[in-house]
PDB file of C-alpha atoms in Angstrom:
ATOM      1  CA  MET A   1     131.764  44.832 185.063  1.00 45.00           C
ATOM      2  CA  GLU A   2     131.688  47.933 187.235  1.00 50.00           C
ATOM      3  CA  GLY A   3     129.343  50.696 186.122  1.00 55.00           C
ATOM      4  CA  VAL A   4     127.346  48.516 183.728  1.00 59.00           C
ATOM      5  CA  LYS A   5     123.731  48.020 184.739  1.00 58.00           C
ATOM      6  CA  THR A   6     122.062  44.620 184.503  1.00 62.00           C
ATOM      7  CA  CYS A   7     118.351  43.839 184.159  1.00 64.00           C
ATOM      8  CA  SER A   8     117.999  43.451 187.926  1.00 66.00           C
ATOM      9  CA  ASP A   9     119.329  47.026 188.416  1.00 73.00           C
ATOM     10  CA  LEU A  10     116.614  48.602 186.286  1.00 74.00           C
ATOM     11  CA  PRO A  11     113.769  50.538 187.907  1.00 80.00           C
ATOM     12  CA  PRO A  12     110.166  49.285 187.910  1.00 82.00           C
ATOM     13  CA  GLY A  13     108.360  50.254 184.730  1.00 82.00           C
ATOM     14  CA  PHE A  14     111.509  50.266 182.620  1.00 79.00           C
ATOM     15  CA  ARG A  15     110.822  49.414 178.969  1.00 81.00           C
ATOM     16  CA  PHE A  16     113.635  48.512 176.600  1.00 85.00           C
ATOM     17  CA  HIS A  17     112.507  49.866 173.249  1.00 87.00           C
ATOM     18  CA  PRO A  18     115.556  51.322 171.444  1.00 91.00           C
ATOM     19  CA  THR A  19     115.388  52.938 168.040  1.00 95.00           C
ATOM     20  CA  ASP A  20     117.234  51.342 165.120  1.00 95.00           C
ATOM     21  CA  GLU A  21     119.980  53.956 165.475  1.00 96.00           C
ATOM     22  CA  GLU A  22     120.335  53.281 169.230  1.00 95.00           C
ATOM     23  CA  LEU A  23     120.560  49.509 168.684  1.00 93.00           C
ATOM     24  CA  ILE A  24     123.367  49.964 166.156  1.00 94.00           C
ATOM     25  CA  THR A  25     125.240  52.796 167.883  1.00 94.00           C
ATOM     26  CA  TYR A  26     125.073  51.870 171.572  1.00 93.00           C
ATOM     27  CA  TYR A  27     124.620  48.105 171.587  1.00 92.00           C
ATOM     28  CA  LEU A  28     125.754  46.296 168.428  1.00 93.00           C
ATOM     29  CA  ARG A  29     128.833  48.469 167.841  1.00 93.00           C
ATOM     30  CA  ASN A  30     129.896  48.126 171.490  1.00 92.00           C
ATOM     31  CA  GLN A  31     129.352  44.355 171.436  1.00 91.00           C
ATOM     32  CA  ALA A  32     131.367  43.977 168.226  1.00 89.00           C
ATOM     33  CA  THR A  33     134.284  46.050 169.542  1.00 90.00           C
ATOM     34  CA  SER A  34     134.309  44.435 173.021  1.00 89.00           C
ATOM     35  CA  ARG A  35     133.164  47.593 174.779  1.00 92.00           C
ATOM     36  CA  PRO A  36     130.452  47.466 177.450  1.00 90.00           C
ATOM     37  CA  CYS A  37     126.876  48.208 176.446  1.00 88.00           C
ATOM     38  CA  PRO A  38     124.999  50.897 178.418  1.00 85.00           C
ATOM     39  CA  VAL A  39     122.887  48.148 180.019  1.00 84.00           C
ATOM     40  CA  SER A  40     123.707  44.443 179.975  1.00 85.00           C
ATOM     41  CA  ILE A  41     120.302  43.481 178.636  1.00 88.00           C
ATOM     42  CA  ILE A  42     120.905  41.721 175.293  1.00 91.00           C
ATOM     43  CA  PRO A  43     122.196  38.143 175.634  1.00 91.00           C
ATOM     44  CA  GLU A  44     124.405  36.408 173.090  1.00 92.00           C
ATOM     45  CA  VAL A  45     122.511  33.404 171.694  1.00 92.00           C
ATOM     46  CA  ASP A  46     123.109  31.393 168.531  1.00 92.00           C
ATOM     47  CA  ILE A  47     119.540  31.905 167.381  1.00 92.00           C
ATOM     48  CA  TYR A  48     119.748  29.383 164.546  1.00 91.00           C
ATOM     49  CA  LYS A  49     120.119  26.552 167.043  1.00 92.00           C
ATOM     50  CA  PHE A  50     116.553  27.293 168.174  1.00 95.00           C
ATOM     51  CA  ASP A  51     113.136  27.736 166.653  1.00 95.00           C
ATOM     52  CA  PRO A  52     111.607  31.193 167.193  1.00 94.00           C
ATOM     53  CA  TRP A  53     109.086  30.026 169.809  1.00 94.00           C
ATOM     54  CA  GLN A  54     112.023  28.828 171.956  1.00 95.00           C
ATOM     55  CA  LEU A  55     113.780  32.207 171.921  1.00 93.00           C
ATOM     56  CA  PRO A  56     111.646  34.133 174.468  1.00 92.00           C
ATOM     57  CA  GLU A  57     112.928  31.901 177.289  1.00 92.00           C
ATOM     58  CA  LYS A  58     116.520  32.720 176.241  1.00 91.00           C
ATOM     59  CA  ALA A  59     115.926  36.481 176.490  1.00 89.00           C
ATOM     60  CA  GLU A  60     116.925  38.642 179.439  1.00 79.00           C
ATOM     61  CA  PHE A  61     113.943  40.891 178.973  1.00 78.00           C
ATOM     62  CA  GLY A  62     110.754  41.417 176.959  1.00 80.00           C
ATOM     63  CA  GLU A  63     107.158  40.315 176.637  1.00 80.00           C
ATOM     64  CA  ASN A  64     106.376  40.790 172.951  1.00 85.00           C
ATOM     65  CA  GLU A  65     109.818  41.689 171.596  1.00 90.00           C
ATOM     66  CA  TRP A  66     113.123  39.997 172.362  1.00 91.00           C
ATOM     67  CA  TYR A  67     116.665  41.094 171.575  1.00 92.00           C
ATOM     68  CA  PHE A  68     119.771  38.966 170.984  1.00 93.00           C
ATOM     69  CA  PHE A  69     123.311  39.184 169.692  1.00 92.00           C
ATOM     70  CA  SER A  70     124.043  36.189 167.499  1.00 90.00           C
ATOM     71  CA  PRO A  71     126.866  34.872 165.335  1.00 86.00           C
ATOM     72  CA  ARG A  72     126.155  34.962 161.632  1.00 81.00           C
ATOM     73  CA  GLU A  73     127.283  31.756 159.988  1.00 82.00           C
ATOM     74  CA  ARG A  74     127.755  31.335 156.277  1.00 84.00           C
ATOM     75  CA  LYS A  75     125.803  28.815 154.245  1.00 84.00           C
ATOM     76  CA  TYR A  76     128.956  27.754 152.389  1.00 85.00           C
ATOM     77  CA  PRO A  77     132.538  27.999 153.765  1.00 84.00           C
ATOM     78  CA  ASN A  78     133.800  30.319 151.011  1.00 81.00           C
ATOM     79  CA  GLY A  79     130.480  31.989 150.252  1.00 80.00           C
ATOM     80  CA  VAL A  80     128.829  35.160 151.472  1.00 81.00           C
ATOM     81  CA  ARG A  81     125.234  33.945 151.894  1.00 86.00           C
ATOM     82  CA  PRO A  82     124.215  33.557 155.536  1.00 87.00           C
ATOM     83  CA  ASN A  83     122.833  30.255 156.798  1.00 88.00           C
ATOM     84  CA  ARG A  84     119.433  31.013 158.318  1.00 93.00           C
ATOM     85  CA  ALA A  85     118.155  27.452 158.787  1.00 94.00           C
ATOM     86  CA  THR A  86     116.900  26.247 162.186  1.00 95.00           C
ATOM     87  CA  VAL A  87     115.808  22.850 163.466  1.00 93.00           C
ATOM     88  CA  SER A  88     112.225  23.159 162.153  1.00 97.00           C
ATOM     89  CA  GLY A  89     112.452  25.770 159.423  1.00 98.00           C
ATOM     90  CA  TYR A  90     114.243  28.818 158.095  1.00 97.00           C
ATOM     91  CA  TRP A  91     114.242  32.613 158.147  1.00 95.00           C
ATOM     92  CA  LYS A  92     113.536  34.222 154.764  1.00 96.00           C
ATOM     93  CA  ALA A  93     114.412  37.831 153.947  1.00 95.00           C
ATOM     94  CA  THR A  94     111.552  40.065 152.845  1.00 94.00           C
ATOM     95  CA  GLY A  95     111.700  43.450 151.156  1.00 91.00           C
ATOM     96  CA  THR A  96     114.850  45.508 150.811  1.00 94.00           C
ATOM     97  CA  ASP A  97     117.512  46.383 153.351  1.00 95.00           C
ATOM     98  CA  LYS A  98     116.981  49.651 155.213  1.00 96.00           C
ATOM     99  CA  ALA A  99     119.991  51.914 155.743  1.00 96.00           C
ATOM    100  CA  ILE A 100     120.417  53.141 159.340  1.00 96.00           C
ATOM    101  CA  TYR A 101     121.931  56.582 159.907  1.00 96.00           C
ATOM    102  CA  SER A 102     123.254  58.397 162.955  1.00 95.00           C
ATOM    103  CA  GLY A 103     122.848  61.991 161.879  1.00 95.00           C
ATOM    104  CA  SER A 104     124.221  61.946 158.331  1.00 95.00           C
ATOM    105  CA  LYS A 105     126.599  59.015 158.968  1.00 95.00           C
ATOM    106  CA  TYR A 106     125.670  55.599 157.542  1.00 95.00           C
ATOM    107  CA  VAL A 107     126.142  53.204 160.486  1.00 95.00           C
ATOM    108  CA  GLY A 108     124.254  50.014 159.721  1.00 94.00           C
ATOM    109  CA  VAL A 109     121.650  47.981 157.906  1.00 94.00           C
ATOM    110  CA  LYS A 110     118.287  46.583 158.988  1.00 94.00           C
ATOM    111  CA  LYS A 111     116.832  43.531 157.251  1.00 94.00           C
ATOM    112  CA  ALA A 112     113.341  42.093 157.838  1.00 95.00           C
ATOM    113  CA  LEU A 113     112.922  38.302 157.860  1.00 94.00           C
ATOM    114  CA  VAL A 114     109.936  35.984 158.312  1.00 96.00           C
ATOM    115  CA  PHE A 115     110.134  32.456 159.725  1.00 96.00           C
ATOM    116  CA  TYR A 116     108.892  29.552 157.584  1.00 98.00           C
ATOM    117  CA  GLU A 117     108.257  26.097 159.046  1.00 98.00           C
ATOM    118  CA  GLY A 118     109.548  23.220 156.927  1.00 98.00           C
ATOM    119  CA  ARG A 119     112.137  23.335 154.164  1.00 96.00           C
ATOM    120  CA  PRO A 120     112.247  25.504 151.041  1.00 94.00           C
ATOM    121  CA  PRO A 121     110.500  25.789 148.717  1.00 94.00           C
ATOM    122  CA  LYS A 122     107.528  24.261 150.561  1.00 96.00           C
ATOM    123  CA  GLY A 123     107.882  26.082 153.869  1.00 97.00           C
ATOM    124  CA  ILE A 124     104.771  27.418 155.588  1.00 98.00           C
ATOM    125  CA  LYS A 125     104.890  31.089 156.529  1.00 97.00           C
ATOM    126  CA  SER A 126     104.534  31.778 160.257  1.00 96.00           C
ATOM    127  CA  ASP A 127     103.757  34.884 162.327  1.00 94.00           C
ATOM    128  CA  TRP A 128     107.353  35.181 163.597  1.00 94.00           C
ATOM    129  CA  ILE A 129     109.326  38.198 162.383  1.00 94.00           C
ATOM    130  CA  MET A 130     112.972  39.105 162.898  1.00 94.00           C
ATOM    131  CA  HIS A 131     114.710  42.411 162.272  1.00 94.00           C
ATOM    132  CA  GLU A 132     118.404  41.772 161.715  1.00 93.00           C
ATOM    133  CA  TYR A 133     120.862  44.620 162.310  1.00 93.00           C
ATOM    134  CA  ARG A 134     124.384  44.673 160.877  1.00 92.00           C
ATOM    135  CA  LEU A 135     127.166  47.206 161.211  1.00 91.00           C
ATOM    136  CA  THR A 136     128.849  48.832 158.237  1.00 87.00           C
ATOM    137  CA  ASP A 137     132.636  49.050 157.977  1.00 68.00           C
ATOM    138  CA  LEU A 138     133.307  47.080 161.165  1.00 56.00           C
ATOM    139  CA  LYS A 139     136.987  46.416 160.354  1.00 52.00           C
ATOM    140  CA  LYS A 140     137.734  50.149 160.600  1.00 51.00           C
ATOM    141  CA  GLN A 141     135.844  50.417 163.891  1.00 47.00           C
ATOM    142  CA  ILE A 142     137.691  47.446 165.401  1.00 44.00           C
ATOM    143  CA  SER A 143     141.070  48.696 164.143  1.00 44.00           C
ATOM    144  CA  ARG A 144     140.439  52.171 165.549  1.00 47.00           C
ATOM    145  CA  HIS A 145     139.361  50.698 168.900  1.00 44.00           C
ATOM    146  CA  THR A 146     142.126  48.113 169.331  1.00 44.00           C
ATOM    147  CA  GLY A 147     144.988  49.919 167.652  1.00 45.00           C
ATOM    148  CA  SER A 148     146.930  46.875 166.405  1.00 41.00           C
ATOM    149  CA  MET A 149     146.713  44.435 163.513  1.00 38.00           C
ATOM    150  CA  ARG A 150     147.042  41.452 165.865  1.00 39.00           C
ATOM    151  CA  ASP A 151     144.020  42.616 167.831  1.00 39.00           C
ATOM    152  CA  LEU A 152     142.175  43.219 164.570  1.00 36.00           C
ATOM    153  CA  GLN A 153     142.758  39.618 163.477  1.00 36.00           C
ATOM    154  CA  GLU A 154     141.625  38.279 166.862  1.00 37.00           C
ATOM    155  CA  GLU A 155     138.504  40.428 166.787  1.00 38.00           C
ATOM    156  CA  GLU A 156     137.705  40.004 163.086  1.00 40.00           C
ATOM    157  CA  HIS A 157     135.363  37.058 163.693  1.00 40.00           C
ATOM    158  CA  LYS A 158     132.966  39.508 165.310  1.00 41.00           C
ATOM    159  CA  GLN A 159     132.299  41.025 161.896  1.00 43.00           C
ATOM    160  CA  GLU A 160     129.999  38.081 161.314  1.00 53.00           C
ATOM    161  CA  GLN A 161     127.935  38.909 164.389  1.00 62.00           C
ATOM    162  CA  PHE A 162     124.619  40.708 164.284  1.00 72.00           C
ATOM    163  CA  GLY A 163     121.977  41.997 166.616  1.00 78.00           C
ATOM    164  CA  GLY A 164     118.314  41.387 166.189  1.00 79.00           C
ATOM    165  CA  ARG A 165     114.796  42.068 167.370  1.00 77.00           C
ATOM    166  CA  TRP A 166     112.308  39.190 167.291  1.00 77.00           C
ATOM    167  CA  PHE A 167     108.578  39.331 167.728  1.00 73.00           C
ATOM    168  CA  HIS A 168     105.455  37.296 167.178  1.00 72.00           C
ATOM    169  CA  VAL A 169     102.546  38.855 165.314  1.00 70.00           C
ATOM    170  CA  GLY A 170      99.047  37.748 166.134  1.00 58.00           C
TER     171      GLY A 170
END
């Protein structure tokens, strides 16, 4: 895509370390509404098909932190709970969701998760942490961007997509 920088176009010493607001506003929102991101640096990976120690090799960039866009599948077809199980374990939410603002506008949510090896309730806590970012009111953003109901229906599946930051502690 013309005008969009890739990792190989970045200058030496470049560090990708966006704020929560920047991740939501410039990357996740653009990805969800099919607009180009400022830099093509965050790959789309179904992270639940991999264990966390396999994710660094899937990343475009990063030494201690890795960023991905990923679909968010539901645990049950008609339910709202996300399925966060992987091959060897599961991601468990910790704490409360953090609201993300751009100025005074509520734009997204950040959730912290920890990876547990094994199956609940006997999983063993690991040092892998994920910060999951979700947009708020995506249907309005898609509708405003595309302008038609048909486009909205075609794009609606992207509401279940999220962006995330993964890192290993220790």
